[in-house]
PDB file of C-alpha atoms and ligand atoms in Angstrom:
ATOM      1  CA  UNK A   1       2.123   9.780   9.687  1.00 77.00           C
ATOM      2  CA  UNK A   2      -0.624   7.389   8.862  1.00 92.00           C
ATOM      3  CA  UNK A   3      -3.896   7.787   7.598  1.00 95.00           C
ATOM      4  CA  UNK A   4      -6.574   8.281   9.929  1.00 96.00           C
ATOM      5  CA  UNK A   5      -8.400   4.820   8.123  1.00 97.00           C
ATOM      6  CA  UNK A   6      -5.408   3.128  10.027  1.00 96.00           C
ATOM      7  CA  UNK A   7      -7.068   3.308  12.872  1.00 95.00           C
ATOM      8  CA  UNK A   8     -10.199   0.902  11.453  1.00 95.00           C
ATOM      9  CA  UNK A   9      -8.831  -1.087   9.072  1.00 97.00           C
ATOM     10  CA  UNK A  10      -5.485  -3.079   8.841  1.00 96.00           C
ATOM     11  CA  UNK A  11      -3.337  -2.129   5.397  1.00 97.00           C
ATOM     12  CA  UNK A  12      -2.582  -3.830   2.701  1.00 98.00           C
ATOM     13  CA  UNK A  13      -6.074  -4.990   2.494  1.00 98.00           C
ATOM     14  CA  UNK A  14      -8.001  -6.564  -0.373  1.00 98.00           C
ATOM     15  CA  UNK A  15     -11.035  -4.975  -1.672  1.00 98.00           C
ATOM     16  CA  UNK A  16     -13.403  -7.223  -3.989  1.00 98.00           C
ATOM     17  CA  UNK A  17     -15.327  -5.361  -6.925  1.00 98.00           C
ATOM     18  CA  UNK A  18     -18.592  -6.490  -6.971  1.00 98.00           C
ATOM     19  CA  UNK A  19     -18.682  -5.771 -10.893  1.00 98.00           C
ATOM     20  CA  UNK A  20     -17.701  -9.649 -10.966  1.00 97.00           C
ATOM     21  CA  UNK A  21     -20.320 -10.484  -8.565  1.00 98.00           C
ATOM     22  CA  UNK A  22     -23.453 -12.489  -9.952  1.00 97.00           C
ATOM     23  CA  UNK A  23     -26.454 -10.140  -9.619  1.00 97.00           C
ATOM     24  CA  UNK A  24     -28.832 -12.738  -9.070  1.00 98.00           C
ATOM     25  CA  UNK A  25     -27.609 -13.010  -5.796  1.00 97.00           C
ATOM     26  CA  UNK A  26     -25.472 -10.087  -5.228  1.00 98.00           C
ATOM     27  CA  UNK A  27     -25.896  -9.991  -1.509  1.00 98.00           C
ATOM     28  CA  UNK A  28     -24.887 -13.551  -1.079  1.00 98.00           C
ATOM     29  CA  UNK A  29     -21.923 -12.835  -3.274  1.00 98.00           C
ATOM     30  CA  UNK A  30     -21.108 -10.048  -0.891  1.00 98.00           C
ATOM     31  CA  UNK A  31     -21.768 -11.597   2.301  1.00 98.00           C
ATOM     32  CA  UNK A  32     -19.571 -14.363   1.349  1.00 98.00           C
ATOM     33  CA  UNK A  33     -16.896 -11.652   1.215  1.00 98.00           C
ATOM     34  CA  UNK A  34     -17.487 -10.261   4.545  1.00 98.00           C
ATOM     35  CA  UNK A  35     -17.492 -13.681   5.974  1.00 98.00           C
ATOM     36  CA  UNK A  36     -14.353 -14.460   5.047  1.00 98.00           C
ATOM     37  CA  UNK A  37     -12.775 -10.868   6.442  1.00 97.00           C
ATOM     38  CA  UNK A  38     -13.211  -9.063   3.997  1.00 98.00           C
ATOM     39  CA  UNK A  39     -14.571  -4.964   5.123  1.00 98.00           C
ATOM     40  CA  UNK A  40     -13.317  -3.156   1.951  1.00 98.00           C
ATOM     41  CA  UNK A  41     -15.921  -3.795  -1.012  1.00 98.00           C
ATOM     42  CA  UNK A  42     -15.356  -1.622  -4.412  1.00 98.00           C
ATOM     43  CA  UNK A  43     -18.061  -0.559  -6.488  1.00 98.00           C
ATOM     44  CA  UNK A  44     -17.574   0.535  -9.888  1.00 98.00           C
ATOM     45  CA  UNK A  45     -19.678   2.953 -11.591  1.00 98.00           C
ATOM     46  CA  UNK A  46     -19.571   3.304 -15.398  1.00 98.00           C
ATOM     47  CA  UNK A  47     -21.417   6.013 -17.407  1.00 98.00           C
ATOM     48  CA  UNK A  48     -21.063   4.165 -21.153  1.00 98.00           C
ATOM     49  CA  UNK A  49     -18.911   7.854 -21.563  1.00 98.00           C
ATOM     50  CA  UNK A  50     -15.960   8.447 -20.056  1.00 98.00           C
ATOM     51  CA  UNK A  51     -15.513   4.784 -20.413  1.00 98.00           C
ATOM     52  CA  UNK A  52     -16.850   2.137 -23.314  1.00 98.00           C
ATOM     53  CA  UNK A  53     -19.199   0.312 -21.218  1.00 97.00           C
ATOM     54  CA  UNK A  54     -22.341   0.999 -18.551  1.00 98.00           C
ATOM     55  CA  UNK A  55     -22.160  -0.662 -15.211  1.00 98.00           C
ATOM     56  CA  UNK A  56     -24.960   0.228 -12.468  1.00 98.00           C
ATOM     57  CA  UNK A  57     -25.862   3.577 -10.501  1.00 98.00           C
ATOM     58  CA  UNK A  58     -26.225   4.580  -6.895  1.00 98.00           C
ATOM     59  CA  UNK A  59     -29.877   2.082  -6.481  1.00 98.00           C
ATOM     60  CA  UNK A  60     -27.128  -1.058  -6.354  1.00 98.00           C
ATOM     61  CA  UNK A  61     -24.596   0.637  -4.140  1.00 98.00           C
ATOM     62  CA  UNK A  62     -27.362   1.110  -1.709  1.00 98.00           C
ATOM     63  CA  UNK A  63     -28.063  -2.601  -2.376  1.00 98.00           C
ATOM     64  CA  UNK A  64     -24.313  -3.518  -1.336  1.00 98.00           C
ATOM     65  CA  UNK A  65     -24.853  -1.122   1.312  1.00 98.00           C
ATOM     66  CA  UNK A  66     -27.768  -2.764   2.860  1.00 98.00           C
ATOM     67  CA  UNK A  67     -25.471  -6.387   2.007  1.00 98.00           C
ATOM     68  CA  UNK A  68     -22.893  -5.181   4.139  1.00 98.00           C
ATOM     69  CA  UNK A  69     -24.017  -2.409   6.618  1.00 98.00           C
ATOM     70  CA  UNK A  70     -20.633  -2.417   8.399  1.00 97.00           C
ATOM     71  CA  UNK A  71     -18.810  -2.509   5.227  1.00 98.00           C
ATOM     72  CA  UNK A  72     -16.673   0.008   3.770  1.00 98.00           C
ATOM     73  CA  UNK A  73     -17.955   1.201   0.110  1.00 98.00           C
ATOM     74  CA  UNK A  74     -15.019   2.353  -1.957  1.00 98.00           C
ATOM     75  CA  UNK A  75     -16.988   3.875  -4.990  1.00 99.00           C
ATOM     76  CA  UNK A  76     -15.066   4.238  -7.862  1.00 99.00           C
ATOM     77  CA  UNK A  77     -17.010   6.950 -10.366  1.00 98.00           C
ATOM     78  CA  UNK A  78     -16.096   5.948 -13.897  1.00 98.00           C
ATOM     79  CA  UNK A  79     -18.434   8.868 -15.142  1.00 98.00           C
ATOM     80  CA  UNK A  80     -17.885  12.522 -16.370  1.00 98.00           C
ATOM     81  CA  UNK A  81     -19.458  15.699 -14.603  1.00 96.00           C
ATOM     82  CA  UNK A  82     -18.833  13.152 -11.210  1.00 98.00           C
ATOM     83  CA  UNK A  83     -20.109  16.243  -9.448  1.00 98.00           C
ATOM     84  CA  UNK A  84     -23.874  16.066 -10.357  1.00 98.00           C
ATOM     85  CA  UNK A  85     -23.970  12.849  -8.819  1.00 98.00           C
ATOM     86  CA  UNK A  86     -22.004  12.869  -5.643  1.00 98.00           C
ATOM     87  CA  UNK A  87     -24.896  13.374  -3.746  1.00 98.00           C
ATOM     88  CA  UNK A  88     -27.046  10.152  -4.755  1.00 98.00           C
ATOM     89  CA  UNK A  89     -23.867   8.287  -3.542  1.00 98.00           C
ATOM     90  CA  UNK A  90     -23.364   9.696  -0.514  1.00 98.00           C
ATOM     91  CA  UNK A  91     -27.277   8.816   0.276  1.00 98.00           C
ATOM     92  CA  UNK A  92     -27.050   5.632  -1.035  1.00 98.00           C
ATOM     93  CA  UNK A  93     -24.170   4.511   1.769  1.00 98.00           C
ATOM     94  CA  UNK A  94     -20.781   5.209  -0.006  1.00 98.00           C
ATOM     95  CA  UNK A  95     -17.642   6.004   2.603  1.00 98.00           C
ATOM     96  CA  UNK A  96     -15.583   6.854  -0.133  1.00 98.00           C
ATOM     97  CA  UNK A  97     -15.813   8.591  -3.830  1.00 99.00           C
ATOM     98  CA  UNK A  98     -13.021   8.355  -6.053  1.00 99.00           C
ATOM     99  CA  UNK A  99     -13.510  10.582  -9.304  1.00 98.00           C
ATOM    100  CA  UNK A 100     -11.438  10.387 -12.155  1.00 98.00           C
ATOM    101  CA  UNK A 101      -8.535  13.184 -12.642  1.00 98.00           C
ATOM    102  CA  UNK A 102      -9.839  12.501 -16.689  1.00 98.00           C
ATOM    103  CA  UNK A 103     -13.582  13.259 -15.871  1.00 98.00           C
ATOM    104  CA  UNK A 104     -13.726  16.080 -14.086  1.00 97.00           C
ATOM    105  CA  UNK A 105     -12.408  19.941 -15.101  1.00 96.00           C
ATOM    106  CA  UNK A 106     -13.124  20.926 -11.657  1.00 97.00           C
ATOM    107  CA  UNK A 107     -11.648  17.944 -10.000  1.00 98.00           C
ATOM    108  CA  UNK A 108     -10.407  19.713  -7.045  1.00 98.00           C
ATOM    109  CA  UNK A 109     -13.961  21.409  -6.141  1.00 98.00           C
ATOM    110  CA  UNK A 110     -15.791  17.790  -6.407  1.00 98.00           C
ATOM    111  CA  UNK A 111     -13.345  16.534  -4.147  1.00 98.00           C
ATOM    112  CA  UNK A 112     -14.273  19.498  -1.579  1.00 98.00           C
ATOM    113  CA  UNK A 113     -17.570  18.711  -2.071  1.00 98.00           C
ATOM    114  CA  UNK A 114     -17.236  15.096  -1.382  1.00 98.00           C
ATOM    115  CA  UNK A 115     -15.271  15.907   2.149  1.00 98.00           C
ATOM    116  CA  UNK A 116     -18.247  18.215   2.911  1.00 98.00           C
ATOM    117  CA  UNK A 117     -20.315  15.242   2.734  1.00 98.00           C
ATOM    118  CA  UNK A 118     -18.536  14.060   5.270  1.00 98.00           C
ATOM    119  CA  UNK A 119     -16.531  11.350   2.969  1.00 98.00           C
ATOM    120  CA  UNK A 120     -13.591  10.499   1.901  1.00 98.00           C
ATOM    121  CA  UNK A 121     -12.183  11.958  -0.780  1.00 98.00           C
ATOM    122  CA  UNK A 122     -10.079   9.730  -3.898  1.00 98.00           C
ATOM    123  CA  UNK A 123      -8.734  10.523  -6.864  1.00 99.00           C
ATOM    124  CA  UNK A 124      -8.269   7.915  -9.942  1.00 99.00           C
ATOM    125  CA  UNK A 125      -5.230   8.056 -12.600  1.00 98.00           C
ATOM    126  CA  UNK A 126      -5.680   6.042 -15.842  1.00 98.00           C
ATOM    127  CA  UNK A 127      -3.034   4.154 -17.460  1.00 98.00           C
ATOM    128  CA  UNK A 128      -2.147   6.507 -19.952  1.00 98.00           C
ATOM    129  CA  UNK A 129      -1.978   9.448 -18.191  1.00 98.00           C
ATOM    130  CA  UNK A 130       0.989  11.289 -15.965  1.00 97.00           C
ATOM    131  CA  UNK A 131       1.658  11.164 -12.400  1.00 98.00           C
ATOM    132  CA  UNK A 132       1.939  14.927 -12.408  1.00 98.00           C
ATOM    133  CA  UNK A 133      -2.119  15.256 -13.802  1.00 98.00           C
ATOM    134  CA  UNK A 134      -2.183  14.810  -9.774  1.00 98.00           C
ATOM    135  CA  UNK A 135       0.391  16.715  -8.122  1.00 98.00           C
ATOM    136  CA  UNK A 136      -1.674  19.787  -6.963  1.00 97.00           C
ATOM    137  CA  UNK A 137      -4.710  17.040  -5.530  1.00 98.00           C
ATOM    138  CA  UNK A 138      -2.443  14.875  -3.300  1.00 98.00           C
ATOM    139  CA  UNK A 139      -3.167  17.426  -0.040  1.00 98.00           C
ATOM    140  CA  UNK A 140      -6.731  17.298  -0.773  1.00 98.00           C
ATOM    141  CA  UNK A 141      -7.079  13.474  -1.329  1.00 98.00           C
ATOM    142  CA  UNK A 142      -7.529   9.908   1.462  1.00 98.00           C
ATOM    143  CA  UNK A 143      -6.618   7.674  -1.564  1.00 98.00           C
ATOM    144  CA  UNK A 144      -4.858   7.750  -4.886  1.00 99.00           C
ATOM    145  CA  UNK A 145      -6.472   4.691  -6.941  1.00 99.00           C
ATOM    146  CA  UNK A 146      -3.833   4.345 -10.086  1.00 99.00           C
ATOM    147  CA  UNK A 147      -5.530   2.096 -12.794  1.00 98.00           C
ATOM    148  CA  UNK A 148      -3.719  -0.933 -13.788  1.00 98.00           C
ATOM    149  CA  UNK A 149      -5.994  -1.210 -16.868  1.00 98.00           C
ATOM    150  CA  UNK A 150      -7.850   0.857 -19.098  1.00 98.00           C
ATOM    151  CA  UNK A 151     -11.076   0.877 -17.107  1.00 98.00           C
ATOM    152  CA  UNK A 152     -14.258  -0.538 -18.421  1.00 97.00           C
ATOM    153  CA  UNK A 153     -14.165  -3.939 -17.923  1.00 97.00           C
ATOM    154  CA  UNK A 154     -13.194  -6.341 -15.550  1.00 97.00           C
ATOM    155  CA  UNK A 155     -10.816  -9.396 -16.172  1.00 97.00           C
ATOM    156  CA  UNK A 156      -8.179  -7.491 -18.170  1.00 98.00           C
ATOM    157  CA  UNK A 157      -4.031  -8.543 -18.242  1.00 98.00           C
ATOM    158  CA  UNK A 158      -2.286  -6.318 -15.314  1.00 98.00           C
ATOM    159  CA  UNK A 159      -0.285  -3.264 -16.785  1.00 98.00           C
ATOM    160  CA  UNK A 160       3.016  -3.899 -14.868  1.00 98.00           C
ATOM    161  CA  UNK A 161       4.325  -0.214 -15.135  1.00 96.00           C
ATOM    162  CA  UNK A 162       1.631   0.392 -12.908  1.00 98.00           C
ATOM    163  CA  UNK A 163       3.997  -0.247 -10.160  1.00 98.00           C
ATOM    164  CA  UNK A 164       6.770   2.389 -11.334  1.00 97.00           C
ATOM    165  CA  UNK A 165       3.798   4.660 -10.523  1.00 98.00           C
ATOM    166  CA  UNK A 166       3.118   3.572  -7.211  1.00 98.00           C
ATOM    167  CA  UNK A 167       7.059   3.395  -6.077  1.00 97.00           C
ATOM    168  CA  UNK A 168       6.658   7.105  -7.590  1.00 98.00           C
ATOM    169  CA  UNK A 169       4.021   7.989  -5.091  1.00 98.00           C
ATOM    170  CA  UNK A 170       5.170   6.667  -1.990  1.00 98.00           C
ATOM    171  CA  UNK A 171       8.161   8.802  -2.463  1.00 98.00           C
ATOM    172  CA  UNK A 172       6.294  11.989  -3.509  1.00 98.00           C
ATOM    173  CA  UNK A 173       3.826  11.161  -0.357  1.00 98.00           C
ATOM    174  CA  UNK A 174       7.066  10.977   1.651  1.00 97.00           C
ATOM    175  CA  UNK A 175       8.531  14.112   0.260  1.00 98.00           C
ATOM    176  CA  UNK A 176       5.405  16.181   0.955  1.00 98.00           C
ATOM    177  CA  UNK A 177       4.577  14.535   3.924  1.00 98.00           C
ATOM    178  CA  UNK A 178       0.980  13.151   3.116  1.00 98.00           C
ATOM    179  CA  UNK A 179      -0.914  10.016   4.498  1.00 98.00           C
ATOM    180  CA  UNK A 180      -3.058   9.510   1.369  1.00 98.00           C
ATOM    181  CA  UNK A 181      -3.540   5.554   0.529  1.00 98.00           C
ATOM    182  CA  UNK A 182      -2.943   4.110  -2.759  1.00 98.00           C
ATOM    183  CA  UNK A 183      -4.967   1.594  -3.957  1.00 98.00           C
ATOM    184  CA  UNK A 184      -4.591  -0.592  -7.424  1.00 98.00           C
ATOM    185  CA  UNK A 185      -7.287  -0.878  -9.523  1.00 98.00           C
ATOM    186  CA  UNK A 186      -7.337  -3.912 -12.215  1.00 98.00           C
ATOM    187  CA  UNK A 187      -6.333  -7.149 -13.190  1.00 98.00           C
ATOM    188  CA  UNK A 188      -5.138  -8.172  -9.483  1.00 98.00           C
ATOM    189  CA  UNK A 189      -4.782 -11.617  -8.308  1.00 98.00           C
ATOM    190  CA  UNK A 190      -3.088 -14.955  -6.638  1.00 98.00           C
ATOM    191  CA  UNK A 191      -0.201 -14.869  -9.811  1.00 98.00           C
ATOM    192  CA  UNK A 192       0.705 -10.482  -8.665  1.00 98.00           C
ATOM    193  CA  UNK A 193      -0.790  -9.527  -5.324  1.00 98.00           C
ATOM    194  CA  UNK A 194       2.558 -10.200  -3.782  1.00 98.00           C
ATOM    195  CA  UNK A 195       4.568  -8.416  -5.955  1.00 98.00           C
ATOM    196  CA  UNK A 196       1.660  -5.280  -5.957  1.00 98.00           C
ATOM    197  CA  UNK A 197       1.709  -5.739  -2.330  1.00 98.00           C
ATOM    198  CA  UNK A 198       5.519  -5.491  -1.934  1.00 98.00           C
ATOM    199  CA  UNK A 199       5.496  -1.745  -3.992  1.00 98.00           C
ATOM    200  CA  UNK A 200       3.691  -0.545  -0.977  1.00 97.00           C
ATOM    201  CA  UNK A 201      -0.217  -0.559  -2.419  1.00 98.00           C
ATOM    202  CA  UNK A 202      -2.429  -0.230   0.839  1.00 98.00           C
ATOM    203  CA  UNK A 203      -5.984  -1.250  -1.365  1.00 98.00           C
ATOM    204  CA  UNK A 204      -5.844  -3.785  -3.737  1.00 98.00           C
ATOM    205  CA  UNK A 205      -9.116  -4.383  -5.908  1.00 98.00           C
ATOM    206  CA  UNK A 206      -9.916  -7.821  -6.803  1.00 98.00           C
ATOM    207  CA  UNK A 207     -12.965  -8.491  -9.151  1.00 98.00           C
ATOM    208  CA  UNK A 208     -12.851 -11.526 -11.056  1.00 98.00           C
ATOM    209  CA  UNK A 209      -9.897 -13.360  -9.478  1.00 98.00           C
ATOM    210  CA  UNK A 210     -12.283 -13.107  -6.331  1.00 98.00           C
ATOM    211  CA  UNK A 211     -16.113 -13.698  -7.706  1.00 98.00           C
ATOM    212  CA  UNK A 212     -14.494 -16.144 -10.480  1.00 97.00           C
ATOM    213  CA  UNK A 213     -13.231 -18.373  -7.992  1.00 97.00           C
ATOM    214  CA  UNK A 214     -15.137 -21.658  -7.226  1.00 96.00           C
ATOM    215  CA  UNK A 215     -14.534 -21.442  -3.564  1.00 97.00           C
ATOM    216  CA  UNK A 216     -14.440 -17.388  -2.602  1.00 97.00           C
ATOM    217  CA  UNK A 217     -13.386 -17.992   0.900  1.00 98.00           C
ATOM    218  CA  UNK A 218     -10.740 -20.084   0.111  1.00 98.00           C
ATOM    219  CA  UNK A 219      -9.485 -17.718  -2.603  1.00 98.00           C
ATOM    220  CA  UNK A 220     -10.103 -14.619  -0.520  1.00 98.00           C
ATOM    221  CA  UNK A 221      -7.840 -15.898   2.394  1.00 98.00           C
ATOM    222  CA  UNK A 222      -5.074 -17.003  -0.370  1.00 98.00           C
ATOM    223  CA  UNK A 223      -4.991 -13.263  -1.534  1.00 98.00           C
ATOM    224  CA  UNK A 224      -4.732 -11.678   2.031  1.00 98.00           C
ATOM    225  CA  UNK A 225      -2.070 -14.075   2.741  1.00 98.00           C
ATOM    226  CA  UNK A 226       0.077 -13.373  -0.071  1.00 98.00           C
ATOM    227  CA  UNK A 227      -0.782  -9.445   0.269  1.00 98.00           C
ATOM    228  CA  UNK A 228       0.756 -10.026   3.732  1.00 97.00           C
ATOM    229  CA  UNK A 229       3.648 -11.544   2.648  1.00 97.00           C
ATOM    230  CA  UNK A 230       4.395  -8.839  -0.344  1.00 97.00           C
ATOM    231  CA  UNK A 231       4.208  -6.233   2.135  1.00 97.00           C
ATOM    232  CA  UNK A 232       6.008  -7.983   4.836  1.00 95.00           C
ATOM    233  CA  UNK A 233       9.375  -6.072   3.542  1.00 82.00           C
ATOM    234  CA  UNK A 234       8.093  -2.733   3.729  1.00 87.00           C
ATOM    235  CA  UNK A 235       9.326  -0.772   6.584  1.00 70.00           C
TER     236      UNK A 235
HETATM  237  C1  DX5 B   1     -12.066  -1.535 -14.230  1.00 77.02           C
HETATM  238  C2  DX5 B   1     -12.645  -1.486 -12.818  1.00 77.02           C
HETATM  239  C3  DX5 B   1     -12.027  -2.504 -11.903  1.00 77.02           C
HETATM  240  C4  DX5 B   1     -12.312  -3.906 -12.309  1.00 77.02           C
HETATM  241  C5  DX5 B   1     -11.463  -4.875 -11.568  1.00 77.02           C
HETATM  242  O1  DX5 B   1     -12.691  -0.602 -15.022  1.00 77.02           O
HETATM  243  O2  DX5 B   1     -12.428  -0.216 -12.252  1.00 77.02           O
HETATM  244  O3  DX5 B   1     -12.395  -2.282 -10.564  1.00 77.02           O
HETATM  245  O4  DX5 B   1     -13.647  -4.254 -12.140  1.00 77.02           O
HETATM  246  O5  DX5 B   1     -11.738  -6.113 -12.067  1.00 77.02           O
HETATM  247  P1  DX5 B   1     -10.622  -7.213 -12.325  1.00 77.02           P
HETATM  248  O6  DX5 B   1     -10.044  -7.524 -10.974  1.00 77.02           O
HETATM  249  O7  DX5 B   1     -11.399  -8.311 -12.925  1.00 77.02           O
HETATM  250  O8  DX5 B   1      -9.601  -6.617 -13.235  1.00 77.02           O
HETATM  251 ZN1   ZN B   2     -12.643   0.142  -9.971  1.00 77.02          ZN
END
């Protein structure tokens, strides 16, 4: 059974973090996404805590919001205590919170929370830590976001086990008969999307291989091509 996001949005699909973006002109950078197809745009959020480094808050996810109001914000919570702040999010335009499995004692009342906000719901994995940290949350979750680098920063080197975990979750979601998504998170671009594409991710986040890129349309349509073919395989 597929996910209900089926429906709206075609899978594997590429979803650029706007962390790359130039915020002098943020909503041109993110209109030039949507232009060239894009309807998936990830927002990181960093609290200078749970990871080394502060991003922005909910004030520019309402700003991509208003960028892109028939865009799909995919809001990635770097933070601890994700549940004070849920709220502000949800106001600010977000269609999805992901919260980190690391972050959060409560995890799986956040994620209720989040669904009573009428979102949907993710959950994050770092690097470092087990597949079975998640187990219990899969029922409860939309999308599984499994970080292929330490998070923090953008334009770090791909962590290739990454995709032992995701051939590891397709067969778990199989086993207990789930629809969540999976999505990749971190060093993604034109050298690996084919390759991520081909373990059966459904979101792969682009940040600097997108707003690096001299010609974003150009580079955009050469990463949804080459997602296509990676996942061409897959039955
Ligand atoms: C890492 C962030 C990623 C990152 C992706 O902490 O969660 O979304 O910005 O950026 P690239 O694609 O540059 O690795
Ligand atoms: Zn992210």
């Amino acid at each position: 059974m597929s996910h209900p996001l089926s429906k709206n949005y075609s899978f594997p699909t590429i979803a650029p973090s706007i962390l790359a973006a130039d915020y002098t002109r943020l909503g041109e950078d993110i209109k030039a996404c949507t232009e060239a197809g894009v309807s998936w745009i990830h927002c990181d959020v960093m609290d200078g805590h749970f990871v080394p480094n502060i991003s922005y808050g909910s004030l520019v996810v309402e700003a991509a919001r208003r960028s892109a109001p028939e865009g799909f914000l995919d809001v990635h919570l770097m933070i601890y205590n994700p549940d004070r702040y849920i709220n502000d999010f949800a106001k600010a335009g977000a269609n999805l919170i992901t919260v980190h499995v690391e972050a959060d004692p409560h995890i799986h009342r956040t994620l209720g929370a989040i669904k009573e906000l009428g979102l949907y719901r993710g959950v994050a994995i770092n690097p470092g830590t087990p597949l079975t940290a998640i187990e219990e949350l899969l029922p409860e979750v939309d999308l599984v976001c499994v970080m292929s680098v330490n998070p923090g920063f953008g334009g770090q080197k791909f962590i290739q086990s990454s995709l032992q975990k995701i051939e590891r979750l397709i067969t778990w979601r199989k086993h207990m008969d789930l629809n969540f998504l999976i999505e990749i998170d971190g060093g993604a671009g034109p050298g690996n999307v084919e390759d991520i594409a081909a373990a059966g991710t459904d979101v792969i986040v682009a940040g600097s291989s997108v707003f690096g890129a001299n010609d974003k349309n150009e580079q955009i349509q050469k990463l949804f091509q080459k997602a296509i073919i990676g996942s061409s395989n897959l039955t």
